[in-house]
XYZ file of C-alpha atoms in Angstrom:
204
model
C 0.561 0.093 -0.175
C 1.184 3.434 -0.232
C 1.689 5.903 2.435
C -1.125 8.192 1.456
C -3.607 5.253 2.299
C -4.171 4.340 6.510
C -2.723 0.842 6.901
C -2.531 -1.957 10.055
C 0.733 -2.591 11.134
C 1.497 -5.757 12.741
C 4.055 -4.838 15.436
C 6.392 -8.555 17.514
C 9.031 -8.994 19.575
C 10.629 -11.409 21.735
C 12.900 -10.059 24.630
C 15.712 -13.094 23.562
C 17.413 -14.123 20.859
C 16.467 -17.611 21.278
C 12.630 -16.799 22.225
C 10.630 -17.365 18.453
C 8.150 -14.956 16.889
C 6.521 -17.335 15.529
C 2.968 -17.450 18.113
C 3.235 -13.653 17.841
C 3.490 -13.842 14.050
C 0.471 -16.692 13.812
C -2.158 -14.908 15.595
C -1.254 -11.269 14.056
C -1.139 -13.333 10.962
C -5.689 -14.495 11.862
C -6.606 -10.806 12.584
C -4.232 -9.381 9.253
C -2.063 -6.232 8.698
C -1.051 -4.404 5.498
C 2.312 -4.816 7.245
C 4.945 -6.244 9.018
C 7.551 -5.008 11.570
C 8.914 -7.640 14.128
C 12.303 -7.529 16.744
C 14.224 -8.895 18.564
C 14.828 -7.331 21.996
C 17.339 -7.739 25.811
C 18.059 -5.821 27.852
C 21.289 -5.085 26.817
C 20.279 -3.489 23.852
C 20.747 0.256 24.394
C 18.305 0.732 21.232
C 15.208 -1.020 20.539
C 15.197 -0.590 16.576
C 11.904 -2.530 15.668
C 10.237 0.580 17.732
C 11.681 2.977 15.732
C 11.205 1.547 13.109
C 7.137 1.445 13.916
C 7.530 4.951 15.221
C 9.264 6.598 11.702
C 6.462 4.425 9.923
C 3.061 5.123 11.586
C 0.588 8.058 10.540
C -2.338 9.425 11.174
C -4.832 7.191 10.886
C -3.179 4.139 11.349
C -3.818 1.767 13.726
C -0.355 -0.642 15.406
C -1.500 -4.130 15.813
C 0.260 -6.058 18.600
C -0.099 -9.900 20.442
C 0.024 -8.939 24.169
C 0.235 -5.271 25.594
C 4.066 -6.437 26.893
C 5.363 -6.824 23.409
C 5.680 -2.519 23.957
C 7.667 -2.855 26.913
C 9.347 -3.972 30.217
C 7.601 -2.006 32.877
C 4.291 -0.535 33.314
C 5.554 3.007 32.561
C 7.468 1.761 29.115
C 4.335 0.803 28.077
C 1.679 3.200 29.012
C 4.594 5.851 27.950
C 4.565 4.529 23.879
C 1.091 4.223 24.253
C 1.277 7.952 25.288
C 3.436 8.240 22.086
C 1.274 6.612 20.146
C -2.140 8.799 20.258
C -0.097 12.083 20.165
C 0.243 10.879 16.446
C -3.173 10.299 16.365
C -2.332 6.165 15.864
C -4.835 3.937 17.724
C -3.432 0.574 19.400
C -5.065 -3.273 19.223
C -3.568 -5.778 21.682
C -5.289 -8.730 20.904
C -4.647 -10.765 24.052
C -6.899 -8.546 26.219
C -8.770 -7.723 23.524
C -7.674 -3.780 23.778
C -9.145 -1.411 21.180
C -7.580 2.224 22.575
C -10.106 3.376 20.237
C -12.624 2.991 21.936
C -13.893 4.142 25.581
C -13.327 2.036 27.239
C -9.788 0.938 26.434
C -9.197 4.240 26.931
C -10.399 3.915 30.222
C -8.064 0.551 30.854
C -5.323 3.158 30.030
C -5.959 5.601 31.971
C -6.727 3.694 34.776
C -3.087 2.417 34.713
C -1.180 5.356 34.443
C -2.993 6.108 37.684
C -2.409 2.583 39.167
C 1.494 3.493 37.343
C 2.347 6.186 38.939
C 0.516 5.200 42.791
C 3.400 2.532 42.407
C 5.804 4.371 42.028
C 4.978 7.300 44.661
C 4.307 3.940 46.683
C 8.477 2.664 45.853
C 9.928 5.539 46.072
C 8.801 6.091 49.634
C 9.475 2.751 50.870
C 12.470 2.036 49.257
C 13.626 5.981 51.320
C 11.751 4.964 54.568
C 14.260 1.816 54.367
C 17.344 2.742 53.633
C 17.201 5.392 56.609
C 15.633 3.339 58.846
C 19.044 0.568 58.035
C 21.428 3.543 58.331
C 19.371 4.726 61.643
C 20.312 1.155 62.744
C 23.640 0.963 62.025
C 22.883 -1.663 59.311
C 25.761 -1.528 56.778
C 24.440 -0.876 53.599
C 25.368 -4.347 50.810
C 25.371 -6.287 54.209
C 24.355 -10.127 52.888
C 20.632 -10.444 53.691
C 18.560 -12.927 53.379
C 17.933 -14.205 49.005
C 14.093 -13.324 48.796
C 14.583 -9.746 50.213
C 17.662 -8.670 48.740
C 15.560 -9.435 45.447
C 12.835 -7.539 46.873
C 14.768 -4.590 47.604
C 17.028 -4.387 44.529
C 13.321 -4.397 42.533
C 11.909 -1.746 44.460
C 15.220 0.203 43.987
C 14.983 -0.540 40.081
C 10.797 0.914 39.620
C 11.880 4.051 41.869
C 14.120 4.704 38.923
C 16.379 6.909 41.318
C 19.424 4.126 41.237
C 21.810 2.763 38.753
C 22.173 -0.961 38.338
C 25.413 -0.331 39.634
C 24.129 1.171 43.076
C 20.920 -1.096 43.241
C 23.731 -3.940 43.199
C 25.786 -1.952 45.479
C 23.527 -1.297 48.205
C 21.432 -5.150 47.679
C 24.967 -7.313 47.368
C 22.988 -8.549 44.152
C 24.287 -9.570 40.542
C 23.021 -7.714 38.158
C 22.539 -11.435 36.467
C 19.704 -12.310 39.405
C 18.069 -8.450 39.339
C 18.131 -8.777 35.589
C 16.632 -12.216 35.516
C 13.722 -10.935 38.074
C 13.240 -8.109 36.273
C 12.916 -10.537 32.893
C 10.763 -12.488 35.286
C 7.716 -10.228 36.384
C 7.179 -8.536 33.386
C 4.620 -10.891 31.992
C 2.746 -10.266 34.985
C 2.159 -6.965 36.488
C 0.384 -5.303 33.165
C -1.837 -8.569 32.586
C -2.399 -8.966 36.031
C -4.034 -5.315 36.153
C -5.409 -5.463 32.170
C -7.342 -9.015 34.048
C -8.520 -6.919 36.911
C -10.393 -4.194 35.098
C -11.877 -6.304 32.284
C -13.327 -9.063 35.094
C -15.269 -6.090 36.774
C -15.832 -3.148 34.356
């Protein structure tokens, strides 16, 4: 199709080179699209060339189709930012797994709810981490001292979510390894957004 026409653009992504896109591509093929953009993205990459290509391709009136909302980002805030950027270009988003369409009132309400929840999560996390660090300092606890593995993970994820600490800082403060931190981040990326989407669909 020429770029003068409104297009349905499919976007598929996996997080590692070992994963395959077949399942996503099959789902996207069933609903149909005019153009496909795909990529394999890992947390060690600084740029997502596929997502950059998507933004360079879309035009006002287009629709982006994804197999799952989690394909747009690793965290709720990342996903919201991507969707908002697309909406600013007058581009709608359809997610097949969640039966979500941002052109509908229900879809718009869902993303507004997600935005509120994401901001609340961030505010509470920052407050909790700061209070915990202040308490530890007051007790004379040396940051980075070995603690229970589960607590290490919890503290590390809280620091990561706060957005105020680098990976190097988190490793120094908690004692968790870089590999463990990235693994835990990846494990939960497919759960948080889906949970709130399912919650919204269940009660609305």
